[in-house]
mmCIF file of C-alpha atoms in Angstrom:
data_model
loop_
_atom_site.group_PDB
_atom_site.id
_atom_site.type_symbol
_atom_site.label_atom_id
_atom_site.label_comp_id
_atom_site.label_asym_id
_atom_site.label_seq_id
_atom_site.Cartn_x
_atom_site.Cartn_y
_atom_site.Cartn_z
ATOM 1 C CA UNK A 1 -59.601 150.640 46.457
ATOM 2 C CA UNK A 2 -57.517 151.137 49.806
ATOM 3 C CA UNK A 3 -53.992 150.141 47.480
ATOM 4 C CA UNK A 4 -55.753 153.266 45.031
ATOM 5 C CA UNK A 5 -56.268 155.579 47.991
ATOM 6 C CA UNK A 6 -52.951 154.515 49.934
ATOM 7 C CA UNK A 7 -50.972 155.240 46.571
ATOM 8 C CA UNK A 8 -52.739 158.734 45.874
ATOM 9 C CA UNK A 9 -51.716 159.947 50.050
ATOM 10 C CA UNK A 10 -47.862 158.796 49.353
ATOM 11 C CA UNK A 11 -48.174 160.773 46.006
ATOM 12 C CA UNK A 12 -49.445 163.856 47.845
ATOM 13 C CA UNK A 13 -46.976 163.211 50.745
ATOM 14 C CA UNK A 14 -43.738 163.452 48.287
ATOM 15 C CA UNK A 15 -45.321 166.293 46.358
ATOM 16 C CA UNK A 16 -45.840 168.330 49.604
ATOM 17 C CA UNK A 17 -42.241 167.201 51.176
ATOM 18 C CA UNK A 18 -40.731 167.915 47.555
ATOM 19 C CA UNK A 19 -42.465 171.341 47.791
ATOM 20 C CA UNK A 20 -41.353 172.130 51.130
ATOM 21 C CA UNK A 21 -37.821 171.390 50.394
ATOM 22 C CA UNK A 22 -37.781 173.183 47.002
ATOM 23 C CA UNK A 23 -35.148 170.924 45.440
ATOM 24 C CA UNK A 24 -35.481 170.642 41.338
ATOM 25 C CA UNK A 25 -33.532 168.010 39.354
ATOM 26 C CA UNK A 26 -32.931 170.432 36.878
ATOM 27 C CA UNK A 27 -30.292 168.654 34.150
ATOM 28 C CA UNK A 28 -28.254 165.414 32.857
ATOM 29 C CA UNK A 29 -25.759 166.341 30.689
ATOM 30 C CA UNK A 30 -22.926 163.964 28.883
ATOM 31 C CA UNK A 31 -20.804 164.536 25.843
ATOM 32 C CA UNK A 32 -19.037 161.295 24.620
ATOM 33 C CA UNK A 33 -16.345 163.275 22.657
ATOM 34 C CA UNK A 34 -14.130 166.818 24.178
ATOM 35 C CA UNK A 35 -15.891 169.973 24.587
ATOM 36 C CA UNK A 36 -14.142 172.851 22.053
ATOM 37 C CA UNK A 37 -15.199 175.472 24.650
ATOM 38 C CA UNK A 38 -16.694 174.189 28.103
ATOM 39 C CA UNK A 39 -20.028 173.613 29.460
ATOM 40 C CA UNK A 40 -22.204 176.266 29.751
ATOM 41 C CA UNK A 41 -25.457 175.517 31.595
ATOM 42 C CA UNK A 42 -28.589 178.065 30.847
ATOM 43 C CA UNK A 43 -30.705 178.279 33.662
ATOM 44 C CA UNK A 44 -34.397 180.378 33.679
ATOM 45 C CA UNK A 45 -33.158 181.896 36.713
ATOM 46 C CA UNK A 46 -33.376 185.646 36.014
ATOM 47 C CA UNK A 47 -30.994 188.053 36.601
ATOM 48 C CA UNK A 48 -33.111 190.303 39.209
ATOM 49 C CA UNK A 49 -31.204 191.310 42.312
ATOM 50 C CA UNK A 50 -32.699 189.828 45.748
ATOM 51 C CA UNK A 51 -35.155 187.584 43.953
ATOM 52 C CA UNK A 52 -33.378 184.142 44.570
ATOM 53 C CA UNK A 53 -30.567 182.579 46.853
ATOM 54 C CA UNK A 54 -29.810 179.051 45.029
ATOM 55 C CA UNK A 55 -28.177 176.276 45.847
ATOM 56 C CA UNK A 56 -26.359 174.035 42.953
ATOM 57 C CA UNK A 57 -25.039 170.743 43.178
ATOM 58 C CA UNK A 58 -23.516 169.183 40.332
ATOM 59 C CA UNK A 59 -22.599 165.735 40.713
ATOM 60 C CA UNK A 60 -20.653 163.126 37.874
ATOM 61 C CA UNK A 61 -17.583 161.899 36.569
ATOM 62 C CA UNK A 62 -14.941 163.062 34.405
ATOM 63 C CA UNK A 63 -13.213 160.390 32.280
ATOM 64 C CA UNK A 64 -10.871 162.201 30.729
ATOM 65 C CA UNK A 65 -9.555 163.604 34.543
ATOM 66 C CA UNK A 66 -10.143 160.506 36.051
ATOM 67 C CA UNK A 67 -12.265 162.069 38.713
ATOM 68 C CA UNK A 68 -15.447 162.442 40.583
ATOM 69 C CA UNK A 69 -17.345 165.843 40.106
ATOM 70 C CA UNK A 70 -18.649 167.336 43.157
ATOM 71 C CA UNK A 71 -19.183 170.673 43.211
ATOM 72 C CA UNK A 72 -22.035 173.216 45.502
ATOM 73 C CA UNK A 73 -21.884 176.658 44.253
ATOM 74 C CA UNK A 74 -24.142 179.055 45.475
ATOM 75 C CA UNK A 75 -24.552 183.457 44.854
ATOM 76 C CA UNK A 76 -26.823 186.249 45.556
ATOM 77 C CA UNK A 77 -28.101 188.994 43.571
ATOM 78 C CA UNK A 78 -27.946 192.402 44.784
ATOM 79 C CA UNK A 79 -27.643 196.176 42.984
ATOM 80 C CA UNK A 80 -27.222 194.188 39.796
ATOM 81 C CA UNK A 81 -24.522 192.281 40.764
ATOM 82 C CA UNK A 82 -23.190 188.558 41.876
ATOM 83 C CA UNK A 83 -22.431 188.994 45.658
ATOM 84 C CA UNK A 84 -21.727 186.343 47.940
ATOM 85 C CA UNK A 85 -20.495 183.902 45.684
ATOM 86 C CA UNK A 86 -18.254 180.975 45.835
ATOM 87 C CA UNK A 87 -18.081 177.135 44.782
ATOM 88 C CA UNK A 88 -16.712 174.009 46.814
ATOM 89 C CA UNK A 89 -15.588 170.449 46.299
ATOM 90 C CA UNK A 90 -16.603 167.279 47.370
ATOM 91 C CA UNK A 91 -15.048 165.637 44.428
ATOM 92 C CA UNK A 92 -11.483 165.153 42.949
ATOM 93 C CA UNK A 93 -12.336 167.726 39.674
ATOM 94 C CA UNK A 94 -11.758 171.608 40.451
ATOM 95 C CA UNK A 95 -12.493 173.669 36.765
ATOM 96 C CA UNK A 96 -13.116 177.311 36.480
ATOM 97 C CA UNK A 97 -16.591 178.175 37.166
ATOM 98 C CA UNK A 98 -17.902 180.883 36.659
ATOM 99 C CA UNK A 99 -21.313 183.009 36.841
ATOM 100 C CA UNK A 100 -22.965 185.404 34.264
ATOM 101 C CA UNK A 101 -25.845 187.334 32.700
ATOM 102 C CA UNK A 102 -26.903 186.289 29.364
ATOM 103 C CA UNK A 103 -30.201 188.052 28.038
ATOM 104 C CA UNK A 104 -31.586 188.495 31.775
ATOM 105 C CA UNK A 105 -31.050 184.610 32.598
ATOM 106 C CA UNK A 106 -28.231 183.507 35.193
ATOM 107 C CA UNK A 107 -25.630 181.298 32.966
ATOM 108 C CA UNK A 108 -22.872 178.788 34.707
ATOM 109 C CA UNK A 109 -20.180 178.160 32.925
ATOM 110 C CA UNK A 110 -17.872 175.339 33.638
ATOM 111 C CA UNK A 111 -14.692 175.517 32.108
ATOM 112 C CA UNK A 112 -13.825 172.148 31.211
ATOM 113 C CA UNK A 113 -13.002 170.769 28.123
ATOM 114 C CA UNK A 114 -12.539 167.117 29.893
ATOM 115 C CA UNK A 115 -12.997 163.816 27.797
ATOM 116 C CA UNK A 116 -16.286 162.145 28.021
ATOM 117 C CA UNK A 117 -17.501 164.389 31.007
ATOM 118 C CA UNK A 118 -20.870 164.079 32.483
ATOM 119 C CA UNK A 119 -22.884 165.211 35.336
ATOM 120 C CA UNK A 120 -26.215 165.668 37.473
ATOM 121 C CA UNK A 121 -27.407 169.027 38.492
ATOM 122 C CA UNK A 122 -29.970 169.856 41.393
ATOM 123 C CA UNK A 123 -30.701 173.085 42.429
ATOM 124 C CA UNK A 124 -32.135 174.135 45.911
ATOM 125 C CA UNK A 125 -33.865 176.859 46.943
ATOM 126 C CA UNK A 126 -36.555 178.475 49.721
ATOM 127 C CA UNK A 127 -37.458 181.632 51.789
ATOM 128 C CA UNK A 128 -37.050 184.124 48.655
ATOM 129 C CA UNK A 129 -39.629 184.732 45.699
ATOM 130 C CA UNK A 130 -38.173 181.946 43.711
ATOM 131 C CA UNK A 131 -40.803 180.245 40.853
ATOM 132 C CA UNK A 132 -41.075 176.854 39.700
ATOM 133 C CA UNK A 133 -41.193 177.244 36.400
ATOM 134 C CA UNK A 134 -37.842 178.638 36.764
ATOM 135 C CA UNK A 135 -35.993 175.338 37.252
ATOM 136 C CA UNK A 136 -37.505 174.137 34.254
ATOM 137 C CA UNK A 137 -36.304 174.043 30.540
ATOM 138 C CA UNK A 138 -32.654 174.013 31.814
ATOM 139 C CA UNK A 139 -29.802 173.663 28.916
ATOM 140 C CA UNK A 140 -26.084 172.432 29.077
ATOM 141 C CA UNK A 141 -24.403 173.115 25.492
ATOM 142 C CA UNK A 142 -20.989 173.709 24.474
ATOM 143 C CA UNK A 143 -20.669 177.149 23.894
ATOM 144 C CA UNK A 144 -18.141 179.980 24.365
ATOM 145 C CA UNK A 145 -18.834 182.191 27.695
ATOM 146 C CA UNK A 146 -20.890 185.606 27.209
ATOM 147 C CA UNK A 147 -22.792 188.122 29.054
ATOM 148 C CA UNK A 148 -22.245 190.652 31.341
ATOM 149 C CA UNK A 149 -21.487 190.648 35.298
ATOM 150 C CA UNK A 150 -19.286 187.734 35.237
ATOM 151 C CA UNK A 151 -17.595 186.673 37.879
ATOM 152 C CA UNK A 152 -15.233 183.822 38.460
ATOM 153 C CA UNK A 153 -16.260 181.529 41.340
ATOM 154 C CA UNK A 154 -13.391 181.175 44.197
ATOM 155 C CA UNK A 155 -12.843 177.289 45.386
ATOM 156 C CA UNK A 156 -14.006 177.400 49.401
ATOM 157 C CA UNK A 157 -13.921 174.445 51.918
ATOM 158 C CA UNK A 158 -13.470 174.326 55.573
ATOM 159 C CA UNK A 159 -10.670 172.378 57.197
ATOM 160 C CA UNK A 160 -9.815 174.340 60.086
ATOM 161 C CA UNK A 161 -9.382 177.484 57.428
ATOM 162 C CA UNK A 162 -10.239 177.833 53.842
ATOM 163 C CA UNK A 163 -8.832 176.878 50.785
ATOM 164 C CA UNK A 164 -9.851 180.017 48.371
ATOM 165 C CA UNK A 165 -8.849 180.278 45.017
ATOM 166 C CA UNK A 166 -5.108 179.897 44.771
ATOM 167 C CA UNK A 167 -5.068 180.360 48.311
ATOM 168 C CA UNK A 168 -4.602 178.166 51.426
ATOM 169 C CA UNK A 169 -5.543 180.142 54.902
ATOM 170 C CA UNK A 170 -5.045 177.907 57.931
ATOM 171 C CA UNK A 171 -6.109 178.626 61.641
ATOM 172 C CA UNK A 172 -4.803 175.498 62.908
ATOM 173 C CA UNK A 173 -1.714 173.558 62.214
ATOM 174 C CA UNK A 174 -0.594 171.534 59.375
ATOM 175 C CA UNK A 175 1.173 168.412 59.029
ATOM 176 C CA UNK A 176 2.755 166.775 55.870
ATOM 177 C CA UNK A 177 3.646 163.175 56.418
ATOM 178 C CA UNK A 178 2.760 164.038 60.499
ATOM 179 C CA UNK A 179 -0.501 163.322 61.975
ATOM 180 C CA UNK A 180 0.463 165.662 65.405
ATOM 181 C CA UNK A 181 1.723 168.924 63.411
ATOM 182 C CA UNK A 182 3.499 170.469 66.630
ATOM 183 C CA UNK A 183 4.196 173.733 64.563
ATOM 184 C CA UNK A 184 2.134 175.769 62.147
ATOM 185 C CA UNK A 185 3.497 174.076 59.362
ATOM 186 C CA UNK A 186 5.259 170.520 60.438
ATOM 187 C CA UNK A 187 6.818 168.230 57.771
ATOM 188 C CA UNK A 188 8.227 164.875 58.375
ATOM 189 C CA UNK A 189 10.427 164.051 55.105
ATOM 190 C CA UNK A 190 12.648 166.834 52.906
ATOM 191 C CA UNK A 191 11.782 169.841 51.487
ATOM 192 C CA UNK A 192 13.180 170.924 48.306
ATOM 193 C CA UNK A 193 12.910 174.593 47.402
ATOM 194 C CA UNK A 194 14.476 176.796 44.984
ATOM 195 C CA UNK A 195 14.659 179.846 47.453
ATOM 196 C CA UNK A 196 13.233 180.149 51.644
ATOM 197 C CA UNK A 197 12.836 183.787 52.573
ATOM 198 C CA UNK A 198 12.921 183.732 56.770
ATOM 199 C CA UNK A 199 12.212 187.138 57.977
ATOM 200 C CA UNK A 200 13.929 188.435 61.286
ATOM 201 C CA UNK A 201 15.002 190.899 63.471
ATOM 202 C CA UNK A 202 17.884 192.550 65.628
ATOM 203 C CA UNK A 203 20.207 191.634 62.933
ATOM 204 C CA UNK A 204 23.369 191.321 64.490
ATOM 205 C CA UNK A 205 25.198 194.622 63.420
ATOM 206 C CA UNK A 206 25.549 195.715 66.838
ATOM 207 C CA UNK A 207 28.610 194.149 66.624
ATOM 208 C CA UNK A 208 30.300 196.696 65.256
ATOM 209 C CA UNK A 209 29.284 199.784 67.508
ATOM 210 C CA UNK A 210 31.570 201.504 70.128
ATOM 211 C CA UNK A 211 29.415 200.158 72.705
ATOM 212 C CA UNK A 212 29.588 196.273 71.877
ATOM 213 C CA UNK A 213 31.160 194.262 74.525
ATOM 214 C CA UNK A 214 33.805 191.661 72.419
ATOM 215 C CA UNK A 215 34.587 188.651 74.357
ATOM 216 C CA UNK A 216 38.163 188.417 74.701
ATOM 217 C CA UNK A 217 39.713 185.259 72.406
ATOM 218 C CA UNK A 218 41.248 183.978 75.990
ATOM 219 C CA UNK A 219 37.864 183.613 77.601
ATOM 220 C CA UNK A 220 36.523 182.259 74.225
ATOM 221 C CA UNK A 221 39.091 179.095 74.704
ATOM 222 C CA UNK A 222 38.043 179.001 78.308
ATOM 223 C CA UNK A 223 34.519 178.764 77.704
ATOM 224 C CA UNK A 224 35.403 176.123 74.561
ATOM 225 C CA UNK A 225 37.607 174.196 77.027
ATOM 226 C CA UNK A 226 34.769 173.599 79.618
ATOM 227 C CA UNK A 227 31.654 173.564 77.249
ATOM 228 C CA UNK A 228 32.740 172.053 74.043
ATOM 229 C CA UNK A 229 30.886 174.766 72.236
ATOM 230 C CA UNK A 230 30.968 178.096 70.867
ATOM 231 C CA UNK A 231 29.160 180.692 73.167
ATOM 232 C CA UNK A 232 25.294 181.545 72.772
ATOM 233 C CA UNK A 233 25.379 178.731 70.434
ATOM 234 C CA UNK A 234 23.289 175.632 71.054
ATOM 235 C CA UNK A 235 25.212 172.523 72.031
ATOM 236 C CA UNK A 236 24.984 169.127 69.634
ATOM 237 C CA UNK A 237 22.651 167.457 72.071
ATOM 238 C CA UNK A 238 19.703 170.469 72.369
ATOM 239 C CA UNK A 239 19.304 171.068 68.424
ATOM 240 C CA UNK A 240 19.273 167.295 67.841
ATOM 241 C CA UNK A 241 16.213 167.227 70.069
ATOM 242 C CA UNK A 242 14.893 170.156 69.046
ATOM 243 C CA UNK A 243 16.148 171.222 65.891
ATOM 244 C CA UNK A 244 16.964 174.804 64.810
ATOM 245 C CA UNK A 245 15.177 177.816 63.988
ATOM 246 C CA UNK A 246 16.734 179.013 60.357
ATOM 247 C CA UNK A 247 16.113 182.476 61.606
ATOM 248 C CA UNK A 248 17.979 182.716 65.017
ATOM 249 C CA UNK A 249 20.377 179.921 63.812
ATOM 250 C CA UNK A 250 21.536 182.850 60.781
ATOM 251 C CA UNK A 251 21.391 185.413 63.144
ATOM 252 C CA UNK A 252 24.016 183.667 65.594
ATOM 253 C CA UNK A 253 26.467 182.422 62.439
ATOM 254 C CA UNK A 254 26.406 186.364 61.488
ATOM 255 C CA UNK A 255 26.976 187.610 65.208
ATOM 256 C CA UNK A 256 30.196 184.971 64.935
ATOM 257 C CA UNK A 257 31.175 186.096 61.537
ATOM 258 C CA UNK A 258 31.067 189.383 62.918
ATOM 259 C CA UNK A 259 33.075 188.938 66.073
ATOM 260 C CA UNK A 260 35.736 186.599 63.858
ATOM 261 C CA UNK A 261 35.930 189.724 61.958
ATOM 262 C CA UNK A 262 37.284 192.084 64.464
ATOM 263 C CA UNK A 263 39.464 189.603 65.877
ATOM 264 C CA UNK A 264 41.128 189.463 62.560
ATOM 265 C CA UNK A 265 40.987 192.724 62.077
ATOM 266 C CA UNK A 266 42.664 193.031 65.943
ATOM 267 C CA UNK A 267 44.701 191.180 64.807
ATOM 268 C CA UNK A 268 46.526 192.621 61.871
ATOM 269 C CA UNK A 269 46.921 195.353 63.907
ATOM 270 C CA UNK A 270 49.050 193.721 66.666
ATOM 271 C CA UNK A 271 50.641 192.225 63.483
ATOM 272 C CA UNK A 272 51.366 195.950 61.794
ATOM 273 C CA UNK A 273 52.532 197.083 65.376
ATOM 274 C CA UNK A 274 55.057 194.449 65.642
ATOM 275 C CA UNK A 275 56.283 194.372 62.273
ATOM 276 C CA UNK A 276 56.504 198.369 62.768
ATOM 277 C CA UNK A 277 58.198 197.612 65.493
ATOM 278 C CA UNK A 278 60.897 195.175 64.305
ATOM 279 C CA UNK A 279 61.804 197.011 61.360
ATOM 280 C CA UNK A 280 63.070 200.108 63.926
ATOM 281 C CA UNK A 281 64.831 197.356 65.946
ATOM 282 C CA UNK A 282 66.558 196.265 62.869
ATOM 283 C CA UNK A 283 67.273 199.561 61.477
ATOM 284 C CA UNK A 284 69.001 200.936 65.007
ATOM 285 C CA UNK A 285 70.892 197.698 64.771
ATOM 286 C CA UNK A 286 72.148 198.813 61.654
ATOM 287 C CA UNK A 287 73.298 201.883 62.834
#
């Protein structure tokens, strides 16, 4: 009689704890075969703005990915719409989901069309006028998407910023191949890129006005002579410490380009003058 009596109490105990929490095992699904469209999973969660703020959790495997399924989506209601929506990982499989309104009821659909893909979800949910009865009778078929007010689902997770959608938004620092990122972006191997767009200012064009000072080439050799580099440019021993900033690095090669310029260009102009110059010579010589 006590076993009887002890049994009944833990009965009540989960039924008031599962109650409380207001979590619902709500669906298995499996397909041993390829989906032709995707998974779409028809809840009994109607479509009435500020009547529900879920919680889903689908977790499983996908054999045809090779990868766990993890994924917590959540959304609100509100002046007919999907507000406040967005999905996350946990697992190594990242589909399309999306949200919409088929015949009143609130439809997910996953699109993937993975190889022998299957799944648990659970659905949480408390504080707004949400029903039991409408985390029963849950469907997952294979079914083209439909409805109206759809909205694709944005991937979110925190790390310090948010990875959302296609997007990667960092507060912090990150480090490829470096576990003490010293810069916003810090990457210990090579970097292969087809094009690297480094924006800057004060372009060095200055160079060319009235009121720009040109170091004389005889102080230039001076300053070589006792430095064993070019002015305002590093020396071998600072960038090999520190490396160099693409940016200023450009800017200086340009101010140098620029300054090599009008010494040429000083140049053939002492060059003219001389030439000018020797010709009369020769010609009064002549004469």
């Amino acid at each position: 009689m006590k076993i009887v009596i002890l049994s009944f109490l833990i009965c009540v105990n989960l039924c008031v704890f599962r109650s409380l929490g207001q979590e619902y095992h709500v669906l298995d699904y499996n397909l041993n075969g390829t989906a032709v469209h995707g998974v779409k999973i028809k809840t009994n969660l109607p479509y009435t703005s500020s009547s529900q703020m879920v919680t889903l959790n689908i977790e499983g495997y996908s054999y045809g990915t090779s990868s766990t399924i993890g994924l917590l989506l959540n959304y609100y209601i509100y002046n007919g719409n999907f507000i406040s929506h967005s999905v996350s990982s946990f697992g190594g499989h990242t589909p399309d989901v999306y949200l919409t309104n088929e015949a009143g009821k609130v439809v997910v659909f996953v699109a993937s069309k993975s190889y022998f893909q299957r799944f648990r979800v659970k659905a949480f949910a408390r504080g707004m006028s949400e029903q039991a009865v409408w985390f029963q009778g849950w469907t997952a078929v294979d079914e083209a998407m439909s409805g109206t007010n759809t909205v694709k689902l944005s991937y979110r997770n925190r790390m310090a910023g948010d990875l959302f959608g296609e997007n990667i938004l960092l507060t912090g620092k990150l480090g490829i191949g470096t576990n003490s990122p010293s810069e916003k972006l810090s990457v210990n191997g090579n970097i292969r890129a087809r094009e690297i767009k480094v924006e800057t200012d004060n372009w060095p064009d200055y160079v060319f006005t009235r009121k720009y000072n040109l170091m004389p080439l005889a102080d230039v050799e001076k300053f070589i002579q006792t430095k064993g580099h070019l002015p305002e440019i590093p020396q071998a021993s600072v960038i090999e410490e520190e490396g160099i900033s693409l940016g200023e690095m450009n800017k200086l090669l340009m101010k140098k380009i620029e300054e090599l310029t009008l010494y040429v260009i000083e140049i053939d102009k002492e060059n003219k003058k001389m030439k000018a110059t020797l010709e009369k010579s020769t010609i009064n010589g002549v004469k």
